[in-house]
Short mmCIF file of C-alpha atoms in Angstrom, two decimals:
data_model
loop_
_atom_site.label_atom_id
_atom_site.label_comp_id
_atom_site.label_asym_id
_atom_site.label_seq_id
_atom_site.Cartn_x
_atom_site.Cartn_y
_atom_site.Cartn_z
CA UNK A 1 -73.70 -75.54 42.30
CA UNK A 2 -74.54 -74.89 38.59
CA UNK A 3 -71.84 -75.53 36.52
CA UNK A 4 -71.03 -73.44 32.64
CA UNK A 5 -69.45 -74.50 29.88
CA UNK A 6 -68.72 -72.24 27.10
CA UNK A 7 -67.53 -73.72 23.55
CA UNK A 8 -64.82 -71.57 21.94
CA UNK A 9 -63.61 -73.25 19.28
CA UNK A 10 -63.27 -71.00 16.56
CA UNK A 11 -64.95 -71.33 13.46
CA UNK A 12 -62.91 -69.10 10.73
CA UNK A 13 -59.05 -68.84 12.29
CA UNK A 14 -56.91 -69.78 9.47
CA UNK A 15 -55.26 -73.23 11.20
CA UNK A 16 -51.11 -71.36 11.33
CA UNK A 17 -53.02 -68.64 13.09
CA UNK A 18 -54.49 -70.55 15.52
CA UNK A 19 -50.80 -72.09 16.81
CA UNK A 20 -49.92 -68.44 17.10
CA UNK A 21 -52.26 -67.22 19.69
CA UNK A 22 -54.14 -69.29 22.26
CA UNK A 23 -57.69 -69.51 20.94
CA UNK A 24 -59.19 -68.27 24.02
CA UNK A 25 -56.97 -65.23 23.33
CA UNK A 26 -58.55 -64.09 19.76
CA UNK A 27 -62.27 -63.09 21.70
CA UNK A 28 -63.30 -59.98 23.89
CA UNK A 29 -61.91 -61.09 27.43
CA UNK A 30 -64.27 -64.30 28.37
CA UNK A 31 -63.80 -63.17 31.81
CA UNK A 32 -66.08 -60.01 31.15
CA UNK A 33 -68.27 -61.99 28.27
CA UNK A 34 -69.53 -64.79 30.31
CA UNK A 35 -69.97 -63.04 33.33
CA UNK A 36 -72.95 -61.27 31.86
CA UNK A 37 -74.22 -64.36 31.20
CA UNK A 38 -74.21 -65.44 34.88
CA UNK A 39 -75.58 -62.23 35.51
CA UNK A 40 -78.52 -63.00 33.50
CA UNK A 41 -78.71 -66.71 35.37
CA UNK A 42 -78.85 -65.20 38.23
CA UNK A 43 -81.71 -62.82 37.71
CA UNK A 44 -83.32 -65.75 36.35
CA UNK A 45 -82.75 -67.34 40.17
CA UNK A 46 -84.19 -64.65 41.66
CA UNK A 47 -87.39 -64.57 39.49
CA UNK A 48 -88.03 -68.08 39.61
CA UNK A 49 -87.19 -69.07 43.15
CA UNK A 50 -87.32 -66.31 44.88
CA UNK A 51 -84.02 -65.88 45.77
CA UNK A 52 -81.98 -62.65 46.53
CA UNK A 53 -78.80 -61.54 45.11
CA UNK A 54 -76.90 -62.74 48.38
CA UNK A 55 -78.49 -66.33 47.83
CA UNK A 56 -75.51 -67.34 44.91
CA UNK A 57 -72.13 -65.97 43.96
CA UNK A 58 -70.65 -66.99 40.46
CA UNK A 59 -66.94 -66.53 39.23
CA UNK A 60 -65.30 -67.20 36.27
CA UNK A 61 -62.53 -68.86 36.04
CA UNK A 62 -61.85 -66.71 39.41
CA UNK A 63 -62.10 -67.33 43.56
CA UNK A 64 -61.32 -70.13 45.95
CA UNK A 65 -63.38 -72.64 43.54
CA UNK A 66 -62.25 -75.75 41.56
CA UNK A 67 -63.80 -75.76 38.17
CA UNK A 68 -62.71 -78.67 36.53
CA UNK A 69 -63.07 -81.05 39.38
CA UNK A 70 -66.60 -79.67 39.91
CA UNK A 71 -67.43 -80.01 35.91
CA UNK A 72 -66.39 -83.77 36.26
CA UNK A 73 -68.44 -83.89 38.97
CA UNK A 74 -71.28 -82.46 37.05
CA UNK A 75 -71.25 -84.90 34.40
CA UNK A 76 -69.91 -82.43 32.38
CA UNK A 77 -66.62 -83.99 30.97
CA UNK A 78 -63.82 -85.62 32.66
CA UNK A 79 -60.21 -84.76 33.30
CA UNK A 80 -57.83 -85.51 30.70
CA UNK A 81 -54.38 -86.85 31.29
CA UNK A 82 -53.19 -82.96 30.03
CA UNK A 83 -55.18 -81.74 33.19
CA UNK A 84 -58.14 -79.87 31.20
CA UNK A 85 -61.57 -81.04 30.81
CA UNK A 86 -62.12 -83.13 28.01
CA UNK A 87 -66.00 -83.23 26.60
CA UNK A 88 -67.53 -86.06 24.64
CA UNK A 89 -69.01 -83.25 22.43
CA UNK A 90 -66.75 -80.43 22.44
CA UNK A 91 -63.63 -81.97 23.07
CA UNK A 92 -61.34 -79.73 25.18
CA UNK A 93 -62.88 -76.66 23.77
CA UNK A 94 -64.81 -75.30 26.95
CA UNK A 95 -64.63 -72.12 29.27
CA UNK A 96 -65.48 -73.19 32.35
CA UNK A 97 -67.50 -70.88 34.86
CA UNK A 98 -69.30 -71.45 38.27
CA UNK A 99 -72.83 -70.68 39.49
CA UNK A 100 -72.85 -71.62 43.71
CA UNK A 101 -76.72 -71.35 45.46
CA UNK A 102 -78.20 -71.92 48.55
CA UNK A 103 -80.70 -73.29 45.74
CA UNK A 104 -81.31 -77.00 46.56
CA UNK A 105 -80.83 -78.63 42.76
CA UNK A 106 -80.93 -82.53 42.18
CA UNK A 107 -77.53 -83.11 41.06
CA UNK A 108 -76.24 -84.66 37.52
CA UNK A 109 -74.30 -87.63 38.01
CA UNK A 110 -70.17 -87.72 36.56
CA UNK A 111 -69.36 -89.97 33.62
CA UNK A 112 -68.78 -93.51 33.54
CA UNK A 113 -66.43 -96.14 31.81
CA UNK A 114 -69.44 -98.42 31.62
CA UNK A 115 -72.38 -98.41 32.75
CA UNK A 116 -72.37 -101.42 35.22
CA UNK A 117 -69.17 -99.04 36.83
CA UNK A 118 -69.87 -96.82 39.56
CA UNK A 119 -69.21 -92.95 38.67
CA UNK A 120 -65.98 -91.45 38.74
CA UNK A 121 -66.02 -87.84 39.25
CA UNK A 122 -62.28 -87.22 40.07
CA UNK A 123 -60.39 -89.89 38.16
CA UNK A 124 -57.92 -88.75 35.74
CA UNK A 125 -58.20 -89.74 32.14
CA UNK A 126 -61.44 -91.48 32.80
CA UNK A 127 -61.87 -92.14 28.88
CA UNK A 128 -58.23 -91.97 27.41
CA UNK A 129 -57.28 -95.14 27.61
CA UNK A 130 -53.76 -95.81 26.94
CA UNK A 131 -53.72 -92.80 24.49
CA UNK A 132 -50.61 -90.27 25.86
CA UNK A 133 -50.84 -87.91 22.50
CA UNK A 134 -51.06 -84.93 25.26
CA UNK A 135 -48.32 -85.72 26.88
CA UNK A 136 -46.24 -86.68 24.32
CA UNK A 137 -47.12 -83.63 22.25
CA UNK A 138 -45.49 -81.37 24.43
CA UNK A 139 -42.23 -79.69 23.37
CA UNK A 140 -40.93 -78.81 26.88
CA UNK A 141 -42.13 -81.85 28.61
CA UNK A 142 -44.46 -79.83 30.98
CA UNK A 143 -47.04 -82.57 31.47
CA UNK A 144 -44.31 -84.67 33.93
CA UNK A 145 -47.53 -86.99 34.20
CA UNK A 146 -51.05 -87.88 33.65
CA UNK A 147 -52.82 -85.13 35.13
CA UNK A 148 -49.53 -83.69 36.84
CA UNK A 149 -48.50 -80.12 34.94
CA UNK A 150 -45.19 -78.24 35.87
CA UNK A 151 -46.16 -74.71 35.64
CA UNK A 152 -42.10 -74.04 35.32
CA UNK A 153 -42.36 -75.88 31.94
CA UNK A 154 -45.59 -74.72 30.52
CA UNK A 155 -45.50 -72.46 27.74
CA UNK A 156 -48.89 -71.11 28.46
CA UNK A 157 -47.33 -70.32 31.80
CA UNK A 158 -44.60 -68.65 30.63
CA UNK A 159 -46.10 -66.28 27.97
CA UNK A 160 -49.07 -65.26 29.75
CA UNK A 161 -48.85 -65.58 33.71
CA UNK A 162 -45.00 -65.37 34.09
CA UNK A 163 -44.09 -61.52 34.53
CA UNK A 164 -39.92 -62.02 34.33
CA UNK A 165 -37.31 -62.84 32.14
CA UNK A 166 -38.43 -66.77 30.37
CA UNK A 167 -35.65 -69.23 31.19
CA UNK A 168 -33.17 -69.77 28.38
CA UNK A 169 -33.85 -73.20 28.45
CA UNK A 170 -37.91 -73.18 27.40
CA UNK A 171 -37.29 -70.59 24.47
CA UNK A 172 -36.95 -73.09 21.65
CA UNK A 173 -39.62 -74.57 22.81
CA UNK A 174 -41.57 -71.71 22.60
CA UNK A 175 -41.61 -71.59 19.02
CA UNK A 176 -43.95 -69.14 16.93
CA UNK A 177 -46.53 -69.13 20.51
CA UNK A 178 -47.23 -65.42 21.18
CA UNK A 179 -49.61 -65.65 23.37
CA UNK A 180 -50.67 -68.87 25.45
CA UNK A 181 -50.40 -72.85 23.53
CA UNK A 182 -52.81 -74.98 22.90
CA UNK A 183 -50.51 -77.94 21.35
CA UNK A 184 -51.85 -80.90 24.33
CA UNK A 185 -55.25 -79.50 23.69
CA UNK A 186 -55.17 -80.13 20.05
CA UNK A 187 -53.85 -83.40 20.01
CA UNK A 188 -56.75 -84.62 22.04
CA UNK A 189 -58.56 -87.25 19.52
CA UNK A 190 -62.00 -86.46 21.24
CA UNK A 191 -61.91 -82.92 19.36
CA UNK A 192 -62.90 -85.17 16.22
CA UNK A 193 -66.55 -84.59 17.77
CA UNK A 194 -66.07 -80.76 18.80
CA UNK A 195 -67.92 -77.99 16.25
CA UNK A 196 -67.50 -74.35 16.60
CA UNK A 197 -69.02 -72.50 19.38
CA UNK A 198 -71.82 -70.51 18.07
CA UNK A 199 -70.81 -67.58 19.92
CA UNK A 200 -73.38 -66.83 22.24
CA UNK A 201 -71.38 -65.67 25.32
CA UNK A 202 -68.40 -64.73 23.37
CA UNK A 203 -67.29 -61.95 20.83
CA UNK A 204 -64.53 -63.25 18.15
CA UNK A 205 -61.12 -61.27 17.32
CA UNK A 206 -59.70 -63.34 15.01
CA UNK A 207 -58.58 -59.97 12.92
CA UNK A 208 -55.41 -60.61 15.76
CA UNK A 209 -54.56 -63.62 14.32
CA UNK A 210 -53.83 -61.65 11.00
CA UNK A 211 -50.98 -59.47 12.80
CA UNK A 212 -47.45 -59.90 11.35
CA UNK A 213 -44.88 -60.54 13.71
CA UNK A 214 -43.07 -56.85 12.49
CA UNK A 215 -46.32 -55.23 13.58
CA UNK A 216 -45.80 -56.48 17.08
CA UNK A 217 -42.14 -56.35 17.18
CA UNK A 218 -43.04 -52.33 15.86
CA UNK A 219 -45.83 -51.77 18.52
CA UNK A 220 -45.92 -48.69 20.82
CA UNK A 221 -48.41 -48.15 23.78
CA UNK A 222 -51.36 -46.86 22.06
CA UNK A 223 -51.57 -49.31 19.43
CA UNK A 224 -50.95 -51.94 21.82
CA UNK A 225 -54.05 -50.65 23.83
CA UNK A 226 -56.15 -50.19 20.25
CA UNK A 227 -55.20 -53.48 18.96
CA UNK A 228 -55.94 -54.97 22.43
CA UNK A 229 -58.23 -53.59 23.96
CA UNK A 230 -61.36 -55.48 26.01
CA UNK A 231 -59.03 -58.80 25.24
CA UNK A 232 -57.16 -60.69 27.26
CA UNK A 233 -54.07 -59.99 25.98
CA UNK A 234 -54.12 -57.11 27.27
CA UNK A 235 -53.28 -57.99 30.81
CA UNK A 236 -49.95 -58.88 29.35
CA UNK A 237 -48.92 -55.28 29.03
CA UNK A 238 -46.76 -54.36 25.91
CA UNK A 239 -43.81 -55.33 27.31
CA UNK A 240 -45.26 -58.64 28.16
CA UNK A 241 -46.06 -58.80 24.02
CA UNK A 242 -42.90 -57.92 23.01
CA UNK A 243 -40.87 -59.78 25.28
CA UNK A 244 -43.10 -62.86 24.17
CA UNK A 245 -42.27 -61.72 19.81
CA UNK A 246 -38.46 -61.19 20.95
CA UNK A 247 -38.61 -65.42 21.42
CA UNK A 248 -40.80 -65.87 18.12
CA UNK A 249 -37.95 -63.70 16.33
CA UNK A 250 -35.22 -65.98 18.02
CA UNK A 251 -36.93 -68.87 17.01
CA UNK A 252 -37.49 -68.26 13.35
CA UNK A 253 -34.93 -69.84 11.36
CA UNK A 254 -37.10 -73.11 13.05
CA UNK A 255 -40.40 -72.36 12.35
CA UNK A 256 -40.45 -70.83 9.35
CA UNK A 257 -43.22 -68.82 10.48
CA UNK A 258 -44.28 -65.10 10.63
CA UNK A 259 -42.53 -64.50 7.65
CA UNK A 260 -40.45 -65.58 4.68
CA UNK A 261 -36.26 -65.74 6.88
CA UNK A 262 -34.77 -65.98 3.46
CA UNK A 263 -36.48 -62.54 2.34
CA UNK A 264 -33.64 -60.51 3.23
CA UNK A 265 -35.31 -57.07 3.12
CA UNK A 266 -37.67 -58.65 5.48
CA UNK A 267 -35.31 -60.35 7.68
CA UNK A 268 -33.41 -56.98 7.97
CA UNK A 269 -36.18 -55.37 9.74
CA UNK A 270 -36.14 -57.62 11.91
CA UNK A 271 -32.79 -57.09 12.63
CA UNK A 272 -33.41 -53.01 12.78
CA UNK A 273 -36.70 -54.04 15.10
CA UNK A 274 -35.00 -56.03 17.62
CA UNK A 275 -31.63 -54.02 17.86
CA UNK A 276 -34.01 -51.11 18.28
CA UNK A 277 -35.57 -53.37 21.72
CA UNK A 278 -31.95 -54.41 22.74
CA UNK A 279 -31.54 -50.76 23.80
CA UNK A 280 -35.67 -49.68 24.77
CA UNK A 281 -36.33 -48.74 28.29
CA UNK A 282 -38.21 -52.21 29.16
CA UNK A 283 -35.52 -54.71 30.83
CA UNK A 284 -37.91 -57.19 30.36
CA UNK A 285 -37.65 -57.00 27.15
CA UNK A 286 -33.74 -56.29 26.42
CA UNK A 287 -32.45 -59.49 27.36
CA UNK A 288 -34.64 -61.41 24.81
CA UNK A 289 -33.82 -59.03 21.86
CA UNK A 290 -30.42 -59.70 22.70
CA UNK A 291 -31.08 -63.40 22.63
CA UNK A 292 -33.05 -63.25 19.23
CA UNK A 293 -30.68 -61.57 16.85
CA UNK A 294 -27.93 -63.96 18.43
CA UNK A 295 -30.32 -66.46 17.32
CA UNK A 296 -30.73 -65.29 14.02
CA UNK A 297 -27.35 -63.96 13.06
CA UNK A 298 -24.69 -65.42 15.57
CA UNK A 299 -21.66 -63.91 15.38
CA UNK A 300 -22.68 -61.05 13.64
CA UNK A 301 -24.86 -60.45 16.39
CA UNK A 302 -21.78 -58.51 18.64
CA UNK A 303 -21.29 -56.08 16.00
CA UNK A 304 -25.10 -55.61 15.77
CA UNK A 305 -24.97 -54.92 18.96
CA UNK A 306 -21.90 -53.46 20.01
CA UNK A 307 -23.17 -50.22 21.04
CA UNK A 308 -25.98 -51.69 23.23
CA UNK A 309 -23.28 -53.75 24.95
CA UNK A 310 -21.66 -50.81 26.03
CA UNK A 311 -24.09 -48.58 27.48
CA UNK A 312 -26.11 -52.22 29.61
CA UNK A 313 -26.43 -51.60 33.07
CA UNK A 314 -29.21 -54.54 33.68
CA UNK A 315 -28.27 -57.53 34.99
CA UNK A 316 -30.12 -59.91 33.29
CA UNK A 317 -29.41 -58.62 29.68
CA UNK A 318 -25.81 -58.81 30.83
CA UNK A 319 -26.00 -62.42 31.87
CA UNK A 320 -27.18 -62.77 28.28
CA UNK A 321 -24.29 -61.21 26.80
CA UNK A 322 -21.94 -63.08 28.56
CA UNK A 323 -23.56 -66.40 28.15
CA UNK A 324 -23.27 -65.83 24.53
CA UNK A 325 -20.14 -64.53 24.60
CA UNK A 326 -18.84 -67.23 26.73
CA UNK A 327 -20.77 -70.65 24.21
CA UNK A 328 -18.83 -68.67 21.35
CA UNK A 329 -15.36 -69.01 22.87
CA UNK A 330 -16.27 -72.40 23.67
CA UNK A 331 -16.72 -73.28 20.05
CA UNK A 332 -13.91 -71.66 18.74
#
């Protein structure tokens, strides 16, 4: 088993950009990128050894296979206490792919605490210590302990792999994260060694990073699939994209990000964007409109969208009229 480790920390992302978009996200798909480079590994099998094609399979980040238990294995890193491999030289900063061959290799041996200490391929948090800056780190609590992740709390989860509506409850939490979060990565204090990736196996796209949260909120299918396109974003579908900015919108008056919330020419179209996805054809994305301009203009919001109201037929942007409805007769 040959094990890959690709370094993709970026090396020009302006640092607020970088908390907007998973960094993985702002390449070409690595998926695609680094399996040309297993490709070429494997011709190189064949050549040297003599092997043929049906002699190794290789995935990335793909299959029945178990990368970062097999990367610990391999020397490579250890798990941290957020779940990820963490590298002495590269910190968490590593796409992980896997080479399998009938190829008989003399294995690398896992890390150690010390030296006199036998290896320790599996163990979580091998070299963290007592540090919990991870765990601690994250703003909906998904790391519920070392090395134990609730998917149902991940915001990573929820803006990339979760297809639905995003609980009510993770939201806030969300923040200004468009597209995946990398906040227990970066708190990691073994990324003081990482450097930028030198890009070998991977093709940056950091001009994403530069998009304003009114060109997303604005998008339409074809500039969605020219903006996108060969990244993994994409797999998110528009609706995906804008269901993900509807939550960065509610969440502004917080952040402060993605634009200036006291510009009120600015803030108003933001207002005419979201009212405009309160009533689109997506139901995934119509409930968290709804929830965004009651975020950012509370009452005012049933006026805003009074029409809307009238013409819903989908349940779950229903439920998230009523539930507003129903916290402001509580208050008053």
């Amino acid at each position: 088993m040959i094990m890959l480790g690709v370094n993709y920390l970026p090396t020009e992302l302006e640092a607020r950009s970088q908390k907007r978009w998973g960094k993985y996200s702002l390449y070409d798909d690595y998926h695609d990128t680094i399996l040309k480079g297993l490709k070429k590994i494997g011709v190189f099998l064949e050549d040297r050894y003599e092997l043929s094609s049906s002699d190794y399979r290789y995935y990335v980040d793909t299959g029945p296979v178990m990368e970062r238990g097999w990367a610990a294995a391999s020397g490579m890193g250890w798990q941290g206490k957020n779940g990820m491999l963490i590298s002495k030289t590269h910190g968490n900063w590593l796409l992980l792919a896997t080479l399998i061959t009938k190829l008989e290799i003399e294995p690398d041996q896992p890390l150690k605490k010390r030296h006199s200490e036998p290896a320790h391929d599996i163990e979580m948090g091998l070299l963290c210590g007592k540090c919990r800056r991870c765990i601690d780190s994250c703003p909906t609590d998904a790391i519920v302990e070392p090395g134990l992740l609730d998917a149902n709390r991940c915001i990573s989860y929820h803006t990339i792999e979760n297809k639905g509506v995003i609980p009510r409850g993770i939201r806030s939490g969300i923040g200004n994260r468009i597209f995946g979060c990398d906040i227990c990565l970066d708190a990691c204090p073994w990324n003081r060694f990482a450097k930028s990736g030198k890009q070998f196996l991977l093709s940056s796209r950091y001009d994403i990073g530069e998009l304003g949260l009114l060109d997303i909120l604005n998008m339409d299918r074809e500039m969605f699939r020219i903006v996108f396109r060969k990244t993994p974003i994409k797999r998110l579908k528009l609706r995906g994209l804008l269901r993900n900015a509807c939550i960065v919108a509610g969440n502004l008056r917080e952040t402060k990000e993605w634009g200036e919330v006291d510009d009120q020419d600015w803030l108003n179209r933001v207002k005419v964007a979201l009212r405009s996805l309160a009533q689109c054809e997506e139901v995934l994305v119509r409930p968290h409109a709804v929830w965004a301009l009651y975020r950012l203009f509370g009452e005012r919001a049933s006026e805003i969208l009074d029409d809307s109201r009238r013409s819903e037929d989908d349940k779950a942007t229903l439920e998230e009229y009523s539930w507003w409805e129903e916290k402001r007769a509580l208050i008053s």
